[in-house]
Amino acid sequence: MVLNAIRQTVATPETELRRWKRAFESHAKKEIGGQKCVFYFLYLDIDTFINAIAPTGDLDKIDRAQYAILFRVADSSRRGLVSWDDFVVFETMLKRPDADYWMAFKYFDADSSGTITYDEFKNVFSANLGPDSIPFDFDCDWVKLYLGKRDGTHVLGYNEFTQVMKGLQGERLRQAFKYLDDNQDGFIRPEQFRRIIVELAGHKLSDTVIERLPTLCTISPGGRISYSEVIAFHNVIRDMDMVERVIREATAKSKDGRIDQVDFLNHAAATTRYGVFSPMEASIVFHFAGRGNGNQRLALVDFAQLLDPRWEPPADTFARPAVSDAASFLQGFAHSAYNFVLGGFAGSFGATIVYPIDLGLMQNQRSTVVGQLLYENSMDCVKKVFRNEGLLGFYRGLGPQLVGVAPEKAIKLTVNDLVRGRAMDPETGRIALPWELIAGATAGGCQVVFTNPLEIVKIRLQIQGEVAKAEGVVPRGAIHIVKQLGLVGLYRGASACLLRDIPFSAIYFTAYSHLKKDFFQEGYNDKKLSFLETLAAAGIAGMPASYLTTPADVVKTRLQVEARKGQTSYKGLADAFVKIYREEGFKALYKGGMARVLRSSPQFGFTLVAYEYLHKVRTFAAHCKYPWQEQPRQLETRLTSADSDLSRIRARNALKILLDVHGDFGRRSAK
């Protein structure tokens, strides 16, 4: 009746039916029958049924053979096989919001009557316990509260059964402790504690934690484990999802990416309505995460062995093949070269977008001829450049700019990543603020090797249009300018360039990192920034960095522009600062400041976004990713890697409910 009701009341979309059909037929066996009219019959046996429903790469510690438990639920006719109709009904049941408890109920309801009697409950329970399992007293008061006396008429309906299963593990824990407490003094030995936990919750713990279970006796003196400690440990396992949420959130907000027991309890109290965890429970969490030392500050990866049942210890250092210094150097060089190439593409992209703004910035920062005002403002500059040179005038000098900007931005991004990588805590992924500033400053200093020659050629190319119009001079190319300046001349104004680029990069990269983390909350609860959020962080970071370094940029431009008749000439950095201040006032040092913000902010915004997305795009990485790249240590659990197929999640949860009865539940019946 129940199956017919499900068939009639639940409408299954055709797309789901096709998907179920494909899963069924790809694993089904074929049986041919009939004499006059031959036909074939598709069905799933236990093995093929498991292959059809068990997820691959599961993050839970559940044996694939234990999925045979669900075969008994799907095989409603008890024929030892699952037909297509049975499979459709099974998949439809998985769509129920309470499918996990419904599956468990169907498993205990041996006669399919819709109710569970005392005998059914006892027989199914006992059939899945081995001879060496800790016994369960079915005549206890707890069972009688739900089912009455053994000879009574009280049976469990579905709703009552769900509450029985919810409290069953707690009763099993109480009985197991009482059974092993020989002296009835409220203590058990460490190996007895391990036996209890392995039977009741071994599927929820990693092998490393299981091996360390006896060390719980070291939390308190005496060398034995009390009932309070057993209950506290069980509470931690039961609320493991909440434990993980608190740990992830607390470590994400911590300045150094690490937390201690005080931070854990404070964050739990601040983010929950009531105090969820007791001090003893917090001590247990940190005891196992800290490998016996619960007083240290721990990073998220330190909790992996407790939070992830599939966790395995990292490979022994001595077991790894030795890497020579030469090989290590080559790997590091290849890594930097990879980043250098991506930085070149990203820098060229950003420079192309903002090049017209850069032209207006440079023209505004040029010194004026005595008695002559070249440009009144940025809009006047745009009008005159367009009138004198046309649309192409806005991109005059772009070729050399792109040739030079690729290595310029590439070396800046590469050096910044290199220094940050060396200074970064490998467990937390955090870097101290002084090292962030040093990384940015170093990157800015290194880029001047490319920046100074690039900009002096670019500046002289950009002013040729106006000079040609005013004096009738034929414009010269970049090669002519390079020959005219010579190697030493290409680095004219380098001191001003250093004075601009070192503080710019120190401010920019540090601000960008903290905007992503502190303002846009990147990494908080595994949040990934969107394109607009990344662009906004990169753009906003460029505003203070650009404006605060404008005086150095003005001086650099004055030093690098070839002085014409009537223009002030400068002997050096200090001389330029003094003369600009005396002749034009303090405001002249910030000429083009807003245009510089409008240029640098979007340029670095698009450059950083392009750089990060080039690292992220799978199709690009599939061809360009170096094979020896080391991935950062990450903690992947069911909380962060949820299966998109909700029906599979419910099937897995149904197994977890049954495994709470005993860790070997289903293995005996599968044999």
XYZ file of C-alpha atoms in Angstrom:
671
model
C 0.000 0.000 0.000
C 2.776 2.405 0.905
C 4.578 1.722 -2.373
C 1.402 2.245 -4.395
C 0.717 5.506 -2.583
C 4.215 6.736 -3.398
C 3.801 5.811 -7.060
C 0.501 7.689 -7.278
C 1.302 10.802 -5.261
C 4.864 11.606 -6.280
C 5.265 12.942 -9.809
C 8.759 12.318 -11.095
C 10.087 14.643 -13.795
C 11.025 12.970 -17.036
C 14.618 14.186 -16.752
C 14.984 12.319 -13.465
C 13.540 9.184 -14.975
C 16.088 9.296 -17.776
C 18.892 9.757 -15.288
C 17.633 6.880 -13.137
C 17.190 4.743 -16.243
C 20.755 5.393 -17.320
C 22.099 4.476 -13.862
C 19.961 1.345 -13.732
C 20.747 0.042 -17.213
C 24.477 0.739 -16.952
C 24.741 -1.627 -13.964
C 21.837 -4.056 -14.499
C 22.171 -7.728 -15.376
C 20.110 -9.305 -18.155
C 18.063 -12.469 -17.859
C 16.464 -14.006 -20.965
C 13.189 -15.918 -20.628
C 10.231 -17.238 -22.596
C 9.874 -20.063 -25.143
C 7.623 -18.952 -27.984
C 8.168 -15.257 -27.327
C 11.675 -14.540 -26.105
C 12.115 -11.552 -23.808
C 14.787 -10.296 -21.481
C 14.513 -8.977 -17.932
C 16.868 -6.389 -16.378
C 17.572 -6.478 -12.661
C 20.142 -5.485 -10.022
C 21.584 -7.926 -7.529
C 23.349 -6.810 -4.348
C 26.698 -6.067 -6.006
C 25.319 -4.192 -8.993
C 22.880 -2.297 -6.751
C 25.789 -1.061 -4.623
C 27.638 0.040 -7.756
C 24.566 1.969 -8.890
C 23.956 3.945 -5.695
C 27.238 4.149 -3.766
C 29.076 7.419 -4.379
C 32.653 7.382 -5.609
C 35.360 9.242 -3.723
C 33.217 9.374 -0.601
C 34.454 11.569 2.231
C 32.806 9.364 4.855
C 34.317 6.271 6.413
C 31.597 3.880 5.232
C 32.420 0.536 3.657
C 30.853 0.103 0.218
C 29.613 -3.343 1.310
C 27.470 -1.652 3.952
C 25.365 -0.069 1.223
C 23.847 -3.561 0.945
C 21.667 -2.443 3.869
C 19.727 -0.311 1.411
C 19.319 -3.270 -0.953
C 17.002 -4.845 1.600
C 14.905 -1.662 1.551
C 14.787 -1.525 -2.259
C 13.967 -5.251 -2.582
C 10.402 -4.841 -1.360
C 9.278 -8.205 -2.749
C 12.137 -10.087 -1.007
C 13.102 -11.798 -4.279
C 16.803 -11.074 -3.908
C 16.789 -8.659 -6.840
C 15.727 -5.106 -7.650
C 13.718 -4.547 -10.796
C 13.330 -1.278 -12.690
C 10.055 -0.571 -10.889
C 11.685 -1.272 -7.513
C 14.566 1.040 -8.421
C 12.189 3.870 -9.347
C 10.360 3.462 -6.036
C 13.675 3.439 -4.155
C 14.903 6.605 -5.879
C 11.544 8.257 -5.247
C 11.778 7.442 -1.548
C 15.173 9.125 -1.485
C 13.462 12.366 -2.500
C 11.605 12.490 0.809
C 12.972 15.183 3.140
C 13.117 12.529 5.885
C 14.522 9.793 3.646
C 17.340 8.983 6.079
C 14.951 8.039 8.908
C 12.431 6.517 6.483
C 15.066 4.116 5.127
C 16.057 3.092 8.639
C 12.410 2.513 9.518
C 11.888 0.331 6.424
C 14.934 -1.724 7.385
C 13.596 -2.471 10.885
C 10.034 -3.039 9.629
C 10.766 -6.634 8.632
C 7.156 -7.596 7.844
C 6.350 -4.315 6.015
C 3.390 -3.733 8.327
C 4.091 -0.045 8.856
C 4.869 -0.583 12.549
C 7.770 -2.067 14.510
C 7.135 -4.476 17.346
C 9.418 -5.300 20.245
C 10.478 -8.568 18.609
C 11.197 -6.933 15.264
C 13.318 -4.278 16.924
C 15.246 -6.850 18.967
C 15.744 -9.337 16.117
C 16.992 -6.809 13.574
C 19.213 -5.191 16.182
C 20.688 -8.487 17.389
C 21.235 -9.835 13.865
C 23.721 -7.063 13.214
C 25.759 -7.524 16.403
C 28.703 -9.889 16.380
C 29.447 -12.378 19.149
C 32.215 -10.128 20.496
C 30.087 -6.994 20.552
C 29.174 -5.264 23.788
C 25.742 -6.699 24.707
C 22.601 -4.598 24.850
C 19.927 -5.172 27.490
C 16.550 -5.103 25.721
C 14.747 -5.411 29.047
C 16.097 -2.083 30.287
C 13.852 0.728 31.436
C 14.800 2.839 28.405
C 13.352 0.277 25.943
C 10.254 -0.195 28.099
C 9.565 3.533 28.001
C 9.225 3.299 24.196
C 7.847 -0.234 23.700
C 6.334 -1.138 27.043
C 6.843 -4.579 28.540
C 7.928 -7.467 26.369
C 4.471 -9.018 26.234
C 2.696 -5.694 25.741
C 0.879 -4.488 22.652
C 2.762 -1.213 22.223
C 4.378 -0.962 18.793
C 6.447 1.820 17.243
C 5.000 3.973 14.521
C 7.287 5.896 12.215
C 7.458 9.123 14.254
C 8.131 7.243 17.498
C 10.830 5.193 15.792
C 12.724 8.340 14.730
C 13.017 9.423 18.375
C 14.110 5.931 19.425
C 16.945 6.011 16.902
C 17.924 9.508 17.937
C 18.424 8.451 21.554
C 19.594 4.876 20.986
C 23.319 5.607 20.836
C 23.206 7.467 24.135
C 21.558 4.448 25.810
C 24.050 2.092 24.205
C 26.882 4.276 25.529
C 25.436 4.181 29.066
C 24.959 0.421 29.005
C 28.412 -0.203 27.516
C 30.112 1.872 30.217
C 28.155 0.135 32.959
C 28.964 -3.290 31.464
C 32.728 -2.591 31.362
C 32.880 -0.813 34.715
C 33.700 -3.980 36.662
C 34.132 -2.298 40.033
C 31.190 0.066 39.550
C 33.438 2.940 40.648
C 32.650 5.200 37.669
C 35.899 4.534 35.768
C 36.981 2.303 32.898
C 40.386 1.512 31.467
C 41.669 3.276 28.307
C 41.398 0.135 26.134
C 37.781 -0.310 27.256
C 36.996 3.263 26.265
C 38.516 2.591 22.847
C 36.334 -0.510 22.449
C 33.160 1.462 23.198
C 33.934 4.282 20.770
C 35.031 1.975 17.946
C 31.758 0.018 18.176
C 29.511 3.073 18.377
C 31.291 5.764 16.380
C 34.328 4.268 14.666
C 32.930 5.283 11.268
C 33.006 8.932 12.338
C 36.687 9.053 13.343
C 39.970 8.857 11.479
C 42.307 5.945 12.151
C 44.764 8.305 13.825
C 42.202 9.497 16.358
C 41.096 5.901 17.001
C 44.680 4.964 17.777
C 44.940 7.875 20.199
C 41.636 7.193 21.980
C 43.355 5.611 25.025
C 45.285 8.874 25.576
C 42.086 10.499 26.841
C 43.119 9.209 30.271
C 45.917 11.816 30.335
C 43.505 14.752 30.516
C 42.857 14.113 34.204
C 45.059 12.337 36.790
C 44.493 8.707 37.657
C 45.217 6.941 34.384
C 41.571 5.924 33.894
C 38.573 7.447 32.123
C 35.416 8.619 33.864
C 31.847 8.447 32.642
C 31.830 12.260 32.343
C 34.765 12.112 29.936
C 33.094 9.398 27.880
C 29.906 11.463 27.613
C 31.900 14.593 26.756
C 33.733 12.761 23.967
C 30.438 11.405 22.636
C 28.978 14.923 22.644
C 31.918 16.170 20.579
C 31.348 13.440 17.982
C 27.600 14.025 17.927
C 28.045 17.788 17.376
C 31.014 17.499 15.018
C 29.414 19.714 12.367
C 29.050 22.516 14.924
C 32.606 21.894 16.140
C 33.867 22.332 12.587
C 31.833 25.489 11.974
C 33.155 27.116 15.138
C 36.746 26.143 14.307
C 36.524 27.388 10.707
C 34.958 30.700 11.689
C 37.273 31.292 14.656
C 40.466 30.544 12.703
C 39.265 32.718 9.797
C 38.801 35.690 12.147
C 42.005 35.088 14.101
C 44.866 37.435 13.222
C 47.418 34.640 13.037
C 45.025 31.978 11.728
C 45.330 29.949 14.957
C 43.103 29.516 17.997
C 43.334 28.083 21.501
C 40.658 26.703 23.806
C 39.686 30.182 25.010
C 39.160 31.427 21.441
C 37.118 28.302 20.663
C 34.794 28.713 23.652
C 34.471 32.485 23.174
C 33.496 32.139 19.516
C 31.057 29.321 20.307
C 29.411 31.487 22.966
C 29.256 34.499 20.636
C 27.707 32.652 17.690
C 25.192 30.365 19.422
C 22.134 31.087 21.510
C 23.282 28.904 24.382
C 26.655 27.593 25.483
C 27.074 24.584 23.183
C 30.366 23.202 24.443
C 31.559 22.606 27.988
C 35.192 23.255 29.034
C 35.771 19.492 29.166
C 34.505 19.089 25.599
C 36.775 21.910 24.413
C 39.714 20.230 26.176
C 38.947 16.980 24.355
C 38.811 18.734 20.971
C 42.203 20.361 21.498
C 43.703 17.254 23.108
C 43.205 15.169 19.973
C 43.879 17.991 17.500
C 47.064 18.902 19.372
C 48.237 15.274 19.585
C 48.146 15.277 23.351
C 49.099 18.929 23.892
C 45.848 20.805 24.217
C 47.349 24.104 25.405
C 48.890 25.227 22.118
C 47.419 27.473 19.446
C 46.304 25.409 16.476
C 45.630 26.112 12.802
C 42.663 24.740 10.861
C 44.747 21.947 9.329
C 45.671 20.727 12.827
C 42.025 19.810 13.408
C 41.845 17.752 10.197
C 42.496 14.418 11.917
C 39.508 15.017 14.187
C 37.113 16.526 11.635
C 37.824 14.282 8.635
C 37.185 10.523 9.063
C 39.249 9.811 5.955
C 42.263 11.800 7.196
C 45.627 10.137 6.902
C 48.946 11.407 8.309
C 51.234 13.105 5.785
C 53.843 10.872 4.204
C 56.910 10.348 6.318
C 59.608 12.850 5.434
C 62.196 10.103 5.316
C 60.088 8.130 2.854
C 60.085 10.922 0.311
C 62.707 10.808 -2.410
C 65.505 13.250 -1.765
C 65.478 16.300 -3.980
C 68.848 17.735 -4.970
C 69.622 21.412 -4.561
C 69.819 21.762 -8.334
C 66.406 20.151 -8.834
C 64.922 22.304 -6.084
C 66.362 25.424 -7.729
C 64.976 24.428 -11.122
C 61.538 23.805 -9.655
C 61.536 27.189 -7.972
C 62.748 28.842 -11.162
C 60.018 27.145 -13.208
C 57.425 28.238 -10.670
C 58.545 31.867 -10.907
C 58.733 31.659 -14.694
C 55.154 30.397 -14.786
C 53.980 33.329 -12.665
C 56.106 35.683 -14.767
C 54.331 34.659 -17.972
C 50.896 35.052 -16.411
C 51.911 38.416 -14.971
C 53.004 39.568 -18.421
C 49.648 38.726 -19.978
C 47.773 40.329 -17.095
C 49.891 43.490 -17.176
C 49.417 43.953 -20.906
C 45.678 43.600 -20.515
C 45.498 46.216 -17.762
C 47.786 48.670 -19.551
C 45.793 48.572 -22.789
C 42.571 49.462 -21.007
C 43.917 52.576 -19.267
C 46.471 53.836 -21.790
C 44.405 56.875 -22.936
C 44.106 57.981 -19.303
C 47.868 57.591 -18.929
C 48.420 59.948 -21.876
C 46.327 62.675 -20.248
C 48.126 62.149 -16.934
C 51.584 62.618 -18.464
C 50.601 65.721 -20.447
C 49.153 67.360 -17.333
C 52.313 66.676 -15.317
C 54.656 68.247 -17.873
C 56.173 71.604 -16.988
C 54.818 74.647 -18.776
C 56.598 76.967 -21.124
C 57.034 80.380 -19.572
C 53.973 82.438 -20.372
C 52.192 79.546 -22.049
C 49.607 77.184 -20.538
C 49.598 73.920 -22.485
C 46.424 72.370 -21.029
C 43.858 73.874 -18.715
C 42.653 70.517 -17.372
C 42.229 66.863 -18.318
C 39.252 67.524 -20.609
C 41.186 70.259 -22.414
C 44.023 67.769 -22.873
C 41.653 65.198 -24.402
C 40.228 67.759 -26.823
C 43.621 69.000 -28.014
C 45.106 65.522 -28.420
C 42.075 64.434 -30.445
C 42.181 67.631 -32.568
C 45.928 67.425 -33.232
C 46.389 63.645 -33.614
C 42.992 62.030 -33.889
C 41.822 58.879 -32.129
C 45.125 57.087 -32.688
C 46.837 59.820 -30.719
C 45.423 58.389 -27.521
C 47.329 55.179 -28.184
C 50.589 56.698 -29.421
C 53.439 54.811 -27.789
C 51.261 51.814 -26.861
C 53.528 49.363 -28.720
C 56.643 50.056 -26.648
C 54.402 50.272 -23.609
C 53.138 46.741 -24.124
C 56.641 45.479 -24.848
C 57.851 46.955 -21.588
C 54.766 46.567 -19.412
C 54.749 42.782 -19.713
C 58.078 42.283 -17.900
C 57.400 45.251 -15.625
C 54.129 43.934 -14.224
C 55.339 40.360 -14.452
C 58.379 40.987 -12.267
C 56.316 42.976 -9.780
C 53.694 40.231 -9.396
C 56.277 37.455 -9.407
C 58.548 39.011 -6.780
C 55.601 39.889 -4.563
C 54.314 36.305 -4.744
C 57.809 34.934 -4.175
C 58.501 36.956 -1.025
C 55.007 36.391 0.357
C 55.340 32.672 -0.306
C 58.616 32.533 1.636
C 57.204 34.510 4.554
C 53.809 32.784 4.689
C 52.883 30.364 7.466
C 52.371 27.068 5.579
C 49.640 25.903 7.976
C 47.510 29.037 8.231
C 48.319 30.764 4.947
C 48.826 34.012 6.897
C 51.656 36.512 6.551
C 52.662 39.132 9.124
C 52.004 42.787 8.212
C 55.705 43.804 8.152
C 56.427 41.005 5.682
C 53.493 42.073 3.522
C 55.001 45.557 3.290
C 58.464 44.142 2.599
C 57.095 41.884 -0.143
C 55.368 44.788 -1.875
C 58.320 47.138 -1.472
C 60.740 44.542 -2.859
C 58.469 43.983 -5.852
C 58.288 47.727 -6.492
C 62.054 48.107 -6.310
C 62.712 45.228 -8.689
C 60.320 46.497 -11.330
C 62.266 49.736 -11.787
C 64.790 47.765 -13.871
C 62.080 47.625 -16.552
C 59.911 50.579 -15.534
C 62.394 53.414 -15.905
C 63.538 52.730 -19.505
C 59.973 51.961 -20.489
C 58.517 55.175 -19.101
C 61.172 57.554 -20.386
C 60.662 56.204 -23.923
C 56.893 56.250 -23.511
C 56.871 59.840 -22.226
C 58.991 61.133 -25.096
C 56.842 59.303 -27.633
C 53.677 60.756 -26.106
C 54.840 64.381 -26.293
C 56.013 64.139 -29.923
C 52.542 64.756 -31.306
C 52.238 68.109 -29.584
C 55.836 69.062 -30.404
C 55.426 68.134 -34.071
C 52.288 70.258 -34.306
C 53.876 73.283 -32.610
C 57.355 73.200 -34.182
C 56.887 71.179 -37.375
C 59.271 68.449 -36.236
C 58.960 64.974 -37.731
C 58.078 62.416 -34.970
C 60.812 59.898 -34.184
C 60.358 56.247 -33.243
C 61.215 54.398 -30.048
C 64.490 53.024 -31.450
C 65.715 56.548 -32.208
C 64.901 57.650 -28.657
C 66.740 54.663 -27.164
C 69.836 55.397 -29.277
C 69.666 59.060 -28.376
C 69.456 58.413 -24.631
C 71.916 55.532 -24.387
C 72.022 53.004 -21.561
C 72.699 55.562 -18.837
C 70.077 57.960 -20.171
C 67.415 55.257 -20.055
C 67.755 55.313 -16.285
C 67.461 59.048 -15.907
C 65.081 59.761 -13.023
C 65.521 56.235 -11.608
C 65.811 57.590 -8.057
C 62.398 59.243 -8.400
C 61.050 56.068 -9.944
C 62.250 54.068 -6.923
C 60.786 56.689 -4.601
C 57.437 56.202 -6.336
C 57.305 52.459 -6.991
C 58.614 51.123 -3.671
C 55.975 52.807 -1.442
C 53.306 52.331 -4.120
C 53.722 48.553 -4.211
C 54.104 48.291 -0.431
C 50.802 50.135 0.068
C 49.000 48.541 -2.854
C 49.627 44.837 -2.293
C 49.072 45.117 1.459
C 45.819 47.035 1.029
C 44.637 44.609 -1.655
C 45.263 41.580 0.552
C 43.471 43.068 3.558
C 40.535 44.362 1.530
C 39.929 40.857 0.215
C 40.247 39.194 3.606
C 38.922 41.765 6.076
C 36.367 43.699 4.028
C 35.102 41.203 1.459
C 35.601 38.230 3.827
C 37.482 35.998 1.392
C 38.018 32.557 2.906
C 35.445 33.122 5.659
C 33.322 29.968 5.613
C 35.220 29.103 2.410
C 33.834 32.157 0.621
C 35.137 32.740 -2.908
C 35.161 36.326 -4.134
C 33.162 37.152 -7.237
C 34.658 38.937 -10.225
C 33.249 42.310 -9.135
C 34.444 41.873 -5.537
C 37.965 41.044 -6.708
C 37.939 43.985 -9.118
C 36.640 46.312 -6.403
C 39.346 45.207 -3.938
C 42.074 45.689 -6.546
C 40.680 49.042 -7.662
C 40.159 50.476 -4.175
C 43.655 49.415 -3.088
C 45.121 51.418 -5.965
C 43.525 54.707 -4.873
C 45.621 55.580 -1.787
C 48.731 53.988 -3.287
C 48.422 56.113 -6.439
C 47.599 59.443 -4.849
C 50.113 59.306 -2.004
C 52.983 58.637 -4.424
C 51.997 61.352 -6.923
C 54.778 63.808 -5.881
C 57.441 61.241 -6.766
C 55.691 60.574 -10.073
C 55.606 64.301 -10.915
C 59.326 64.646 -10.200
C 60.091 61.527 -12.253
C 58.178 62.920 -15.231
C 59.973 66.291 -15.038
C 63.352 64.562 -14.915
C 62.585 62.293 -17.848
C 61.027 64.867 -20.217
C 63.533 66.509 -22.553
C 63.459 70.173 -21.569
C 62.568 72.594 -24.369
C 63.432 76.235 -24.670
C 61.803 78.217 -21.891
C 61.217 75.194 -19.662
C 62.884 74.663 -16.330
C 65.641 72.064 -16.266
C 66.464 69.908 -13.255
C 69.783 68.525 -12.061
C 68.446 65.746 -9.888
C 65.800 64.494 -7.467
C 66.298 67.040 -4.696
C 66.736 69.911 -7.163
C 63.461 68.985 -8.881
C 61.521 68.924 -5.610
C 62.895 72.315 -4.563
C 62.329 74.055 -7.888
C 58.807 72.694 -8.374
C 57.851 73.823 -4.880
C 59.396 77.311 -5.306
C 58.130 78.032 -8.806
C 54.709 76.357 -8.788
C 53.797 75.750 -5.164
C 52.924 72.654 -3.152
C 49.890 71.830 -5.294
C 52.117 71.285 -8.302
C 53.532 68.169 -6.634
C 50.053 66.647 -6.882
C 49.414 67.674 -10.491
C 47.599 64.855 -12.238
C 46.944 63.165 -8.894
C 43.328 62.379 -9.649
C 44.184 61.333 -13.206
C 46.841 59.047 -11.720
C 44.228 57.529 -9.437
C 41.885 57.109 -12.401
C 44.706 55.446 -14.346
C 46.431 53.277 -11.723
C 43.326 52.159 -9.883
C 41.578 50.506 -12.861
C 44.878 49.411 -14.416
C 45.968 47.445 -11.375
C 42.400 46.397 -10.791
C 42.152 44.717 -14.177
C 45.748 43.479 -13.971
C 45.235 41.739 -10.619
C 41.884 40.294 -11.675
C 43.397 38.971 -14.892
C 46.368 37.558 -12.966
C 44.202 35.743 -10.450
C 41.758 34.438 -13.019
C 44.564 33.163 -15.226
C 45.600 31.072 -12.235
C 42.032 29.908 -11.678
C 40.753 29.146 -15.177
C 40.813 25.359 -15.528
C 41.163 25.258 -19.275
C 44.231 27.482 -19.116
C 45.706 25.705 -16.117
C 45.202 22.338 -17.773
C 47.752 23.362 -20.417
C 50.028 25.700 -18.475
C 50.106 24.334 -14.945
C 53.551 23.058 -14.075
C 53.296 19.379 -13.032
C 55.305 19.669 -9.817
C 53.190 22.437 -8.317
C 52.606 21.814 -4.613
C 49.049 22.399 -3.507
C 48.516 24.187 -0.177
C 47.299 22.067 2.683
C 43.522 22.234 2.826
C 40.847 20.659 4.975
C 38.094 19.111 2.866
C 35.184 17.581 4.750
C 31.532 16.824 4.147
C 30.724 20.322 5.421
C 32.668 21.983 2.591
C 32.244 19.331 -0.125
C 28.567 18.518 -0.064
C 27.295 16.158 -2.735
C 25.068 17.980 -5.208
C 22.783 14.934 -5.374
C 20.554 15.319 -2.320
C 19.186 11.797 -2.656
C 22.684 10.361 -2.242
C 23.193 12.492 0.860
C 19.993 11.081 2.374
C 20.977 7.511 1.519
C 24.332 8.088 3.213
C 22.649 9.629 6.248
C 20.357 6.605 6.523
C 23.441 4.423 6.771
C 24.886 6.715 9.448
C 21.739 6.337 11.541
C 22.014 2.552 11.330
C 25.771 2.600 11.934
C 25.132 4.440 15.197
C 23.621 1.169 16.393
C 26.936 -0.571 15.717
C 29.917 0.251 13.528
C 29.656 -3.142 11.807
C 25.950 -2.753 11.059
C 25.256 -4.349 7.678
C 28.596 -6.132 7.361
C 27.323 -9.356 8.969
C 24.183 -9.434 6.839
C 26.233 -8.668 3.716
C 28.429 -11.718 4.210
